[in-house]
Short mmCIF file of C-alpha atoms in Angstrom, two decimals:
data_model
loop_
_atom_site.label_atom_id
_atom_site.label_comp_id
_atom_site.label_asym_id
_atom_site.label_seq_id
_atom_site.Cartn_x
_atom_site.Cartn_y
_atom_site.Cartn_z
CA MET A 184 -3.58 -27.27 -54.26
CA PRO A 185 -0.08 -27.65 -52.75
CA ASP A 186 1.19 -30.93 -51.32
CA LEU A 187 0.28 -30.70 -47.62
CA SER A 188 1.67 -34.09 -46.63
CA ASN A 189 4.78 -32.57 -45.01
CA ILE A 190 2.96 -29.67 -43.40
CA ASP A 191 1.41 -29.77 -39.96
CA GLU A 192 -0.06 -27.12 -37.72
CA ASN A 193 3.09 -26.80 -35.62
CA LEU A 194 5.07 -25.88 -38.73
CA VAL A 195 2.56 -23.18 -39.67
CA GLN A 196 2.70 -21.86 -36.09
CA LYS A 197 6.49 -21.59 -36.37
CA LEU A 198 6.23 -19.79 -39.69
CA TRP A 199 3.88 -17.27 -38.10
CA ASN A 200 5.87 -16.88 -34.87
CA ASP A 201 9.15 -16.31 -36.75
CA ARG A 202 7.50 -14.09 -39.41
CA ARG A 203 8.75 -16.28 -42.24
CA PHE A 204 6.51 -14.50 -44.71
CA PHE A 205 6.67 -11.28 -46.69
CA ASP A 206 4.62 -8.93 -44.54
CA PHE A 207 4.19 -6.03 -46.95
CA GLU A 208 0.97 -5.42 -48.90
CA LEU A 209 -0.78 -8.29 -47.12
CA LYS A 210 -4.40 -8.99 -47.99
CA ALA A 211 -6.98 -11.23 -46.41
CA THR A 212 -8.90 -13.73 -48.52
CA ASP A 213 -11.80 -11.26 -48.59
CA GLY A 214 -9.57 -8.49 -49.99
CA ARG A 215 -9.13 -6.40 -46.85
CA THR A 216 -5.64 -5.00 -46.29
CA LEU A 217 -3.65 -6.39 -43.38
CA GLN A 218 -0.59 -5.25 -41.47
CA VAL A 219 0.94 -7.38 -38.72
CA LEU A 220 2.26 -5.24 -35.87
CA LYS A 221 2.68 -8.01 -33.27
CA THR A 222 2.31 -11.74 -33.95
CA GLY A 223 1.39 -12.30 -30.28
CA GLN A 224 2.60 -14.65 -27.57
CA TRP A 225 2.65 -18.31 -28.52
CA ASN A 226 0.12 -20.20 -26.41
CA HIS A 227 0.99 -23.87 -25.93
CA ASN A 228 -2.13 -24.56 -23.87
CA GLU A 229 -5.80 -24.88 -24.83
CA GLY A 230 -7.43 -22.06 -26.74
CA PRO A 231 -6.15 -19.87 -29.61
CA ASP A 232 -2.55 -20.41 -30.66
CA PHE A 233 -1.35 -16.82 -30.12
CA ALA A 234 -2.55 -14.21 -27.63
CA GLY A 235 -2.02 -10.46 -27.48
CA ALA A 236 -1.53 -9.95 -31.23
CA GLU A 237 -1.90 -6.55 -32.88
CA ILE A 238 -2.94 -6.17 -36.52
CA LEU A 239 -4.31 -3.45 -38.74
CA VAL A 240 -7.34 -4.39 -40.85
CA ASN A 241 -8.07 -1.75 -43.45
CA GLY A 242 -6.08 0.60 -41.23
CA LYS A 243 -8.08 -0.17 -38.06
CA LEU A 244 -6.12 -1.50 -35.08
CA LEU A 245 -7.35 -4.82 -33.68
CA THR A 246 -5.88 -6.59 -30.67
CA GLY A 247 -6.66 -10.14 -29.68
CA ASP A 248 -5.95 -13.78 -30.50
CA ILE A 249 -4.65 -15.54 -33.60
CA GLU A 250 -5.67 -19.08 -34.55
CA ILE A 251 -3.42 -21.11 -36.85
CA HIS A 252 -4.40 -23.99 -39.16
CA VAL A 253 -3.01 -25.87 -42.13
CA SER A 254 -6.23 -25.32 -44.11
CA SER A 255 -8.94 -22.71 -43.62
CA SER A 256 -11.64 -25.39 -43.39
CA ASN A 257 -9.96 -26.68 -40.19
CA TRP A 258 -11.64 -23.84 -38.27
CA TYR A 259 -15.00 -25.50 -38.82
CA ASP A 260 -13.58 -29.04 -38.67
CA HIS A 261 -12.36 -28.26 -35.15
CA LYS A 262 -15.70 -26.59 -34.30
CA HIS A 263 -14.11 -23.30 -33.25
CA HIS A 264 -17.20 -21.55 -34.61
CA LEU A 265 -19.11 -23.14 -31.71
CA ASP A 266 -16.49 -22.42 -29.01
CA SER A 267 -16.57 -19.11 -27.09
CA LYS A 268 -12.84 -19.41 -26.29
CA TYR A 269 -12.20 -18.21 -29.86
CA ASN A 270 -14.46 -15.15 -29.72
CA ARG A 271 -11.47 -12.83 -29.22
CA ALA A 272 -9.74 -14.03 -32.38
CA VAL A 273 -8.97 -11.16 -34.76
CA LEU A 274 -7.25 -13.17 -37.50
CA HIS A 275 -7.29 -16.72 -38.86
CA VAL A 276 -3.87 -17.65 -40.29
CA VAL A 277 -3.70 -20.67 -42.60
CA PHE A 278 -1.14 -22.21 -44.88
CA TRP A 279 -3.71 -22.99 -47.56
CA ASP A 280 -7.14 -21.50 -48.18
CA ASP A 281 -9.40 -24.38 -49.22
CA ASP A 282 -12.68 -22.91 -48.02
CA ILE A 283 -15.37 -21.05 -49.94
CA ASN A 284 -16.02 -18.77 -46.92
CA LEU A 285 -14.07 -15.55 -47.35
CA ARG A 286 -14.40 -14.69 -43.67
CA THR A 287 -14.15 -16.96 -40.62
CA ARG A 288 -17.15 -16.93 -38.26
CA THR A 289 -16.75 -16.99 -34.47
CA GLN A 290 -19.24 -18.33 -31.93
CA ASN A 291 -20.57 -14.82 -31.15
CA GLY A 292 -21.23 -14.09 -34.82
CA ASN A 293 -18.16 -12.01 -35.67
CA ARG A 294 -16.54 -12.47 -39.07
CA ILE A 295 -12.77 -12.28 -38.90
CA PRO A 296 -10.30 -12.13 -41.81
CA THR A 297 -8.28 -15.12 -43.03
CA LEU A 298 -4.65 -14.80 -44.11
CA GLU A 299 -3.13 -17.43 -46.41
CA LEU A 300 0.65 -17.88 -46.03
CA SER A 301 1.49 -20.33 -48.81
CA ARG A 302 2.03 -17.63 -51.44
CA ARG A 303 3.83 -15.25 -49.09
CA LEU A 304 6.71 -17.38 -47.72
CA ASN A 305 10.08 -15.59 -47.67
CA ALA A 306 12.00 -18.78 -48.55
CA PRO A 307 11.23 -21.96 -50.52
CA LEU A 308 8.96 -24.28 -48.56
CA VAL A 309 11.37 -27.21 -48.80
CA GLU A 310 14.11 -25.10 -47.21
CA LEU A 311 11.84 -23.98 -44.40
CA ILE A 312 10.78 -27.57 -43.67
CA ASP A 313 14.43 -28.68 -43.59
CA GLU A 314 15.33 -25.75 -41.35
CA TYR A 315 12.71 -26.61 -38.75
CA LYS A 316 13.44 -30.33 -38.87
CA ASN A 317 17.13 -29.64 -38.21
CA PRO A 318 17.53 -28.69 -34.52
CA LYS A 319 20.62 -26.64 -35.26
CA ALA A 320 18.69 -24.53 -37.71
CA ASP A 321 15.60 -24.06 -35.59
CA ARG A 322 16.57 -20.41 -35.28
CA LEU A 323 19.16 -18.20 -36.89
CA GLU A 324 22.38 -18.34 -34.91
CA CYS A 325 23.00 -15.16 -32.93
CA ARG A 326 26.12 -13.28 -34.03
CA ILE A 327 26.90 -12.40 -30.42
CA THR A 328 26.78 -15.89 -28.91
CA GLY A 329 30.20 -16.97 -27.65
CA ARG A 330 32.00 -13.74 -28.52
CA ARG A 331 33.96 -11.66 -26.05
CA LEU A 332 32.00 -8.63 -24.86
CA LYS A 333 33.06 -5.09 -24.06
CA ILE A 334 31.27 -4.58 -20.79
CA GLU A 335 31.00 -0.79 -20.57
CA PRO A 336 29.54 -0.33 -24.09
CA LEU A 337 27.22 -3.27 -23.40
CA LYS A 338 25.93 -1.61 -20.23
CA SER A 339 25.21 1.55 -22.21
CA VAL A 340 23.30 -0.39 -24.86
CA PHE A 341 21.02 -2.10 -22.34
CA ASP A 342 20.45 1.17 -20.48
CA GLN A 343 19.60 2.99 -23.71
CA LEU A 344 17.20 0.26 -24.82
CA GLY A 345 15.64 0.22 -21.35
CA GLN A 346 15.06 3.96 -21.65
CA GLU A 347 13.43 3.48 -25.04
CA ARG A 348 11.06 0.92 -23.54
CA LEU A 349 10.09 3.37 -20.77
CA ILE A 350 9.37 6.06 -23.38
CA ALA A 351 7.41 3.57 -25.49
CA HIS A 352 5.24 2.70 -22.48
CA LYS A 353 4.74 6.39 -21.71
CA GLU A 354 3.76 7.22 -25.29
CA ALA A 355 1.28 4.33 -25.41
CA MET A 356 -0.38 5.69 -22.26
CA GLN A 357 -0.37 9.23 -23.64
CA ALA A 358 -2.25 8.02 -26.70
CA LEU A 359 -4.95 6.58 -24.43
CA ARG A 360 -5.21 9.74 -22.34
CA VAL A 361 -7.31 11.32 -25.08
CA SER A 362 -10.32 9.34 -23.88
CA VAL A 363 -9.24 7.70 -20.59
CA ASP A 364 -8.45 9.27 -17.22
CA PHE A 365 -5.47 8.40 -15.00
CA GLU A 366 -7.51 6.23 -12.64
CA GLN A 367 -8.71 3.98 -15.45
CA LEU A 368 -5.24 3.81 -17.01
CA LEU A 369 -3.64 2.68 -13.76
CA TYR A 370 -6.46 0.23 -13.06
CA ALA A 371 -6.18 -1.27 -16.57
CA GLY A 372 -2.40 -1.47 -16.27
CA ILE A 373 -2.58 -3.34 -12.98
CA MET A 374 -5.20 -5.69 -14.42
CA ASP A 375 -2.92 -6.34 -17.39
CA ALA A 376 -0.06 -7.26 -15.04
CA LEU A 377 -2.28 -9.58 -12.99
CA GLY A 378 -3.21 -11.51 -16.13
CA TYR A 379 0.34 -12.66 -16.88
CA LYS A 380 0.74 -13.90 -20.44
CA LEU A 381 -2.11 -16.44 -20.48
CA ASN A 382 -4.92 -14.18 -19.25
CA ARG A 383 -3.61 -10.72 -20.12
CA GLU A 384 -6.19 -10.11 -22.85
CA SER A 385 -9.04 -11.29 -20.64
CA PHE A 386 -8.00 -8.97 -17.80
CA ARG A 387 -7.76 -6.05 -20.23
CA GLU A 388 -11.24 -6.82 -21.51
CA LEU A 389 -12.62 -7.05 -17.97
CA ALA A 390 -11.12 -3.64 -17.14
CA GLN A 391 -12.92 -2.18 -20.16
CA ARG A 392 -16.24 -3.83 -19.36
CA VAL A 393 -16.13 -2.72 -15.72
CA PRO A 394 -14.44 0.72 -15.47
CA ILE A 395 -13.01 1.60 -12.08
CA SER A 396 -15.56 4.42 -11.80
CA GLN A 397 -18.24 1.73 -11.32
CA LEU A 398 -16.33 0.20 -8.40
CA MET A 399 -14.97 3.04 -6.26
CA GLY A 400 -16.81 3.49 -2.98
CA LYS A 401 -18.25 -0.02 -2.93
CA SER A 402 -17.47 -2.68 -0.34
CA ASN A 403 -14.81 -5.31 -0.87
CA GLU A 404 -17.43 -8.03 -1.40
CA GLU A 405 -19.46 -5.88 -3.82
CA ILE A 406 -16.41 -5.18 -5.97
CA GLN A 407 -15.41 -8.84 -6.07
CA ALA A 408 -18.97 -9.89 -6.91
CA ILE A 409 -19.21 -7.43 -9.81
CA LEU A 410 -15.79 -8.24 -11.26
CA LEU A 411 -16.19 -12.01 -10.94
CA GLY A 412 -19.77 -11.83 -12.23
CA VAL A 413 -18.88 -9.82 -15.34
CA ALA A 414 -15.92 -12.17 -15.85
CA GLY A 415 -18.35 -15.09 -15.90
CA LEU A 416 -16.46 -16.91 -13.13
CA LEU A 417 -18.96 -17.19 -10.28
CA PRO A 418 -20.09 -20.73 -9.39
CA SER A 419 -23.62 -20.01 -10.64
CA GLN A 420 -22.17 -19.21 -14.08
CA SER A 421 -20.06 -22.35 -14.33
CA ARG A 422 -21.07 -25.28 -16.48
CA PHE A 423 -19.41 -27.53 -13.88
CA PRO A 424 -20.16 -26.03 -10.46
CA HIS A 425 -18.40 -27.56 -7.48
CA PRO A 426 -20.87 -29.60 -5.38
CA GLY A 427 -21.93 -27.77 -2.25
CA GLU A 428 -19.84 -24.69 -2.99
CA ALA A 429 -22.88 -22.42 -3.34
CA ASP A 430 -23.70 -23.14 0.31
CA THR A 431 -20.46 -21.50 1.49
CA PRO A 432 -21.45 -18.22 3.24
CA PHE A 433 -18.89 -16.14 1.32
CA ILE A 434 -20.02 -17.55 -2.03
CA SER A 435 -23.67 -17.05 -1.15
CA GLN A 436 -22.87 -13.43 -0.31
CA LEU A 437 -21.10 -12.90 -3.64
CA GLU A 438 -24.00 -14.44 -5.56
CA THR A 439 -26.53 -12.25 -3.75
CA LEU A 440 -24.51 -9.08 -4.33
CA TRP A 441 -24.01 -9.98 -7.99
CA ALA A 442 -27.74 -10.55 -8.55
CA ALA A 443 -28.46 -7.16 -6.96
CA SER A 444 -25.86 -5.25 -9.00
CA ALA A 445 -26.55 -2.96 -11.95
CA GLN A 446 -24.15 -5.04 -14.07
CA TYR A 447 -26.22 -8.20 -13.57
CA GLU A 448 -29.05 -7.02 -15.77
CA ASN A 449 -27.04 -5.90 -18.80
CA SER A 450 -25.52 -8.09 -21.52
CA ASN A 451 -21.92 -7.09 -20.81
CA GLN A 452 -20.81 -10.37 -19.26
CA MET A 453 -17.85 -12.40 -20.49
CA SER A 454 -17.86 -16.15 -20.99
CA GLY A 455 -16.05 -18.11 -18.30
CA ASP A 456 -14.53 -20.19 -21.08
CA VAL A 457 -12.12 -17.41 -22.10
CA TRP A 458 -10.15 -17.70 -18.85
CA ARG A 459 -7.15 -20.03 -18.86
CA PHE A 460 -6.28 -22.00 -15.76
CA GLY A 461 -4.01 -24.65 -17.32
CA ASN A 462 -0.25 -24.22 -16.76
CA THR A 463 -0.97 -21.46 -14.25
CA ARG A 464 0.13 -21.77 -10.62
CA PRO A 465 -2.95 -21.99 -8.34
CA PRO A 466 -2.02 -18.80 -6.42
CA ASN A 467 -2.17 -16.98 -9.77
CA TYR A 468 -5.54 -18.32 -10.92
CA PRO A 469 -7.70 -15.62 -12.55
CA THR A 470 -10.39 -15.82 -9.85
CA ARG A 471 -7.84 -15.11 -7.13
CA ARG A 472 -6.18 -12.29 -9.07
CA ILE A 473 -9.55 -10.67 -9.78
CA ALA A 474 -10.36 -10.86 -6.08
CA ALA A 475 -6.99 -9.24 -5.37
CA MET A 476 -7.86 -6.35 -7.67
CA GLY A 477 -11.11 -5.90 -5.78
CA MET A 478 -9.25 -5.78 -2.47
CA LEU A 479 -6.78 -3.25 -3.86
CA ILE A 480 -9.55 -0.94 -5.06
CA ASN A 481 -11.41 -1.26 -1.76
CA SER A 482 -8.25 -0.36 0.20
CA ARG A 483 -8.12 3.04 -1.54
CA THR A 484 -11.03 5.24 -0.49
CA ASP A 485 -10.46 8.05 -2.98
CA SER A 486 -7.93 7.79 -5.80
CA LEU A 487 -5.47 5.10 -6.77
CA MET A 488 -3.14 7.47 -8.62
CA ALA A 489 -3.15 10.13 -5.92
CA GLU A 490 -1.87 7.53 -3.44
CA PHE A 491 1.28 6.91 -5.46
CA VAL A 492 2.33 10.29 -6.85
CA PRO A 493 3.55 11.88 -3.56
CA HIS A 494 5.68 8.82 -2.79
CA ILE A 495 7.23 8.88 -6.27
CA GLU A 496 7.84 12.64 -6.20
CA ALA A 497 9.77 12.33 -2.94
CA ALA A 498 12.48 10.38 -4.79
CA ALA A 499 13.65 13.52 -6.60
CA THR A 500 15.77 14.74 -3.68
CA THR A 501 16.40 11.61 -1.62
CA ASP A 502 19.54 9.52 -1.17
CA LYS A 503 20.14 5.79 -1.68
CA SER A 504 18.50 4.78 1.61
CA GLY A 505 15.58 7.06 0.84
CA LEU A 506 15.05 5.35 -2.54
CA LEU A 507 14.93 1.99 -0.79
CA ARG A 508 12.28 3.32 1.59
CA ILE A 509 10.20 4.74 -1.29
CA ARG A 510 10.35 1.46 -3.21
CA ARG A 511 9.12 -0.34 -0.12
CA GLU A 512 6.28 2.17 0.29
CA LEU A 513 5.20 1.79 -3.34
CA SER A 514 5.33 -2.01 -3.08
CA ALA A 515 3.34 -1.95 0.15
CA LEU A 516 0.57 0.03 -1.56
CA LEU A 517 0.29 -2.71 -4.22
CA MET A 518 0.86 -5.87 -2.19
CA ILE A 519 -2.33 -7.59 -1.04
CA PRO A 520 -2.02 -10.23 1.72
CA ALA A 521 -4.22 -13.30 1.67
CA ALA A 522 -7.51 -12.77 3.46
CA GLY A 523 -10.81 -14.50 4.07
CA TYR A 524 -11.93 -17.15 1.61
CA TRP A 525 -8.93 -16.55 -0.66
CA SER A 526 -6.39 -17.28 2.04
CA SER A 527 -7.22 -20.97 1.60
CA HIS A 528 -8.61 -21.12 -1.96
CA SER A 529 -7.22 -20.62 -5.44
CA HIS A 530 -10.59 -20.98 -7.17
CA PHE A 531 -14.14 -21.69 -6.10
CA GLY A 532 -14.08 -25.10 -4.45
CA LYS A 533 -10.32 -25.53 -4.90
CA GLY A 534 -7.87 -25.24 -2.04
CA ILE A 535 -4.45 -23.67 -2.14
CA SER A 536 -1.10 -24.84 -0.81
CA PRO A 537 0.52 -23.34 1.10
CA ALA A 538 -2.40 -21.53 2.66
CA GLY A 539 -1.91 -17.83 3.19
CA THR A 540 -0.05 -17.16 -0.07
CA ALA A 541 -0.19 -13.43 -0.87
CA MET A 542 -2.81 -12.26 -3.36
CA ILE A 543 -0.30 -9.83 -4.88
CA GLY A 544 3.28 -10.42 -3.79
CA LYS A 545 6.42 -8.34 -4.04
CA PRO A 546 7.61 -9.63 -7.46
CA ARG A 547 4.30 -8.75 -9.12
CA ALA A 548 4.20 -5.39 -7.30
CA SER A 549 7.68 -4.56 -8.62
CA ASP A 550 6.58 -5.47 -12.14
CA ILE A 551 3.59 -3.12 -11.85
CA ILE A 552 5.83 -0.30 -10.61
CA ILE A 553 8.24 -0.60 -13.55
CA ASN A 554 5.82 -1.35 -16.39
CA THR A 555 2.75 0.65 -15.37
CA LEU A 556 3.16 3.05 -12.47
CA LEU A 557 6.38 4.84 -13.47
CA PRO A 558 5.46 5.31 -17.16
CA LEU A 559 2.05 6.64 -16.11
CA ALA A 560 3.65 8.96 -13.54
CA LEU A 561 5.83 10.29 -16.37
CA VAL A 562 2.67 11.17 -18.31
CA TRP A 563 1.32 12.87 -15.17
CA ALA A 564 4.59 14.82 -14.84
CA GLU A 565 4.43 16.07 -18.42
CA GLU A 566 0.77 17.09 -18.19
CA SER A 567 1.36 18.92 -14.91
CA GLN A 568 4.71 20.30 -16.16
CA SER A 569 6.41 18.96 -13.05
CA SER A 570 10.13 18.56 -13.65
CA ARG A 571 10.48 17.37 -10.05
CA LEU A 572 8.15 14.42 -10.65
CA SER A 573 9.80 13.66 -13.98
CA ASP A 574 13.24 13.60 -12.34
CA ALA A 575 11.89 11.38 -9.56
CA VAL A 576 10.46 8.85 -12.03
CA GLN A 577 13.76 8.69 -13.87
CA LYS A 578 15.72 8.25 -10.65
CA LEU A 579 13.51 5.39 -9.45
CA TYR A 580 13.60 3.73 -12.88
CA ASP A 581 17.38 4.04 -13.25
CA ARG A 582 18.13 2.56 -9.84
CA HIS A 583 15.42 -0.06 -9.38
CA PRO A 584 16.91 -3.53 -8.71
CA LYS A 585 16.35 -6.25 -11.26
CA LEU A 586 12.96 -7.93 -11.40
CA GLN A 587 12.27 -11.64 -11.55
CA ASP A 588 13.56 -13.16 -14.77
CA ASN A 589 11.06 -14.27 -17.39
CA ARG A 590 11.44 -16.45 -20.46
CA ILE A 591 12.75 -13.58 -22.60
CA THR A 592 15.42 -12.41 -20.16
CA LYS A 593 16.50 -15.98 -19.47
CA ASP A 594 16.85 -16.76 -23.18
CA LEU A 595 18.80 -13.57 -23.88
CA THR A 596 21.09 -14.22 -20.92
CA ALA A 597 21.96 -17.64 -22.34
CA GLN A 598 22.36 -16.14 -25.80
CA ILE A 599 24.69 -13.27 -24.91
CA PHE A 600 26.59 -14.12 -21.73
CA THR A 601 29.06 -16.90 -20.88
CA GLU A 602 30.62 -18.38 -17.76
CA GLN A 603 33.67 -16.18 -18.37
CA GLN A 604 31.49 -13.08 -18.76
CA PRO A 605 28.27 -13.71 -16.80
CA ILE A 606 25.35 -11.32 -16.74
CA GLN A 607 26.49 -10.10 -13.32
CA SER A 608 29.33 -8.31 -15.12
CA ILE A 609 26.91 -5.63 -16.36
CA SER A 610 25.35 -5.11 -12.90
CA PRO A 611 21.80 -5.98 -14.06
CA THR A 612 18.99 -3.65 -13.03
CA ALA A 613 15.29 -3.45 -13.87
CA LYS A 614 16.15 -0.88 -16.54
CA LYS A 615 18.66 -3.21 -18.21
CA GLN A 616 16.10 -6.04 -18.07
CA GLN A 617 13.61 -3.78 -19.81
CA GLY A 618 16.32 -3.11 -22.39
CA ALA A 619 16.70 -6.85 -22.95
CA ILE A 620 12.95 -7.19 -23.53
CA TYR A 621 12.99 -4.23 -25.93
CA LEU A 622 15.89 -5.87 -27.82
CA HIS A 623 13.95 -9.13 -28.14
CA GLU A 624 10.67 -7.54 -29.21
CA ASN A 625 12.14 -5.13 -31.76
CA PHE A 626 15.16 -6.96 -33.14
CA CYS A 627 15.58 -10.63 -32.15
CA LYS A 628 11.95 -11.65 -32.66
CA SER A 629 11.93 -10.26 -36.20
CA GLN A 630 15.48 -11.56 -36.82
CA LEU A 631 16.81 -8.08 -37.62
CA CYS A 632 20.31 -9.26 -36.82
CA GLU A 633 22.00 -6.76 -39.14
CA LEU A 634 20.49 -3.93 -37.09
CA CYS A 635 21.38 -5.42 -33.68
CA PRO A 636 22.22 -2.52 -31.31
CA ILE A 637 24.69 -4.65 -29.35
CA PHE A 638 26.68 -5.70 -32.39
CA ASN A 639 26.56 -2.27 -34.02
CA SER A 640 27.53 -0.39 -30.84
CA GLY A 641 31.00 -1.92 -30.69
CA ALA A 642 30.12 -3.94 -27.58
CA VAL A 643 31.30 -7.14 -29.31
CA ASP A 644 35.04 -7.72 -29.75
CA ASP A 645 35.45 -8.52 -33.45
CA ASN A 646 39.02 -9.62 -32.86
CA VAL A 647 37.93 -12.60 -30.77
CA ALA A 648 36.24 -15.48 -32.57
CA PRO A 649 33.18 -17.17 -31.04
CA ASN A 650 33.81 -20.08 -28.69
CA PRO A 651 33.40 -23.42 -30.51
#
């Protein structure tokens, strides 16, 4: 057994997040082959340590959560086998395997593989510990930071990477088209966007458990009741119901509609414990976002996708002012104003301030347009062999203004740009932002610095040394 006195869970989480292990020919403790496609988003709140991971187990793709421990027995020490929040875990990553159980058991009876890192580290443990204890060595220093940039080549790099991200999104949707129709793909994509990073997996799961075909044609209240009921978030399903909340007329209506629904009788319900409310702004609470999805579906009497395609296609031959009008039309189709109970509540029994905050606002609508609607419209264009629609998608994507910054774009901005050469010098657009995310996910995150497209494109002036 190795000396674990200098090893804590946070260190093991960093090793996993930074992929400080040899990731070829990986095997679980039970002998199954493993391949790590995505380590997932680091979750610093309650619940599993990483969300949205993608791994191959014996060649089969699994997506879900990753839980990290120093020793494999910690899973049972921490009673995760009794906690439904860990039912979506697809891999248990440990530094040291000290347990006789070859597979980790979840609360719902699944047996997930365990990966031991101690024999797979890509550097001596003492060096890794020193690296993480030294703030200056917390991450490899970027070769671009502080250097003078060549703006025109840099613009081209971000645009090219942004295009690659659009194509990657399109190809992912094409792969799903084998078994899923356009309505379900758009619905699932919007649900994904409404989940943000903390609840993305839960929203995806809800979209699978309740296909949009089961919701179209129903009333607003029916749709909300079914979605919230399958999500396990109605007051009657809570272990800690808010006193008196069931007497509210709207809640009573939801409970009645849920009990009368076809979904009520089956065993397809989620546990309310999988939803994360901590570190989430009240207007973005899962209950409110699920209600927003219900309102969006109810506002479209026939087809979600058919509402958007004509607006997108019109961009093929329009001018700058016409593109602005089309963007506004697309946003308006996605934006849901506050209404009824949700205009003054963020969750059952919990108020919201300020009252009247939109259910889906413009920033989230713009994110859905760029990451879901346009890639899906590109699939539609290829299947229908419509060059007009394809040209329109590209035009809207190329000229869409920048979206709200997120953690990745903020970090890359600080890493690459300076006061002398701010990010405004490349005229940032949504496409360039997507390029920055693609750069992070495919190069920076895996520390593939030698392959960096910015450095290798000639966008960095080698004749100017980094600023001290």
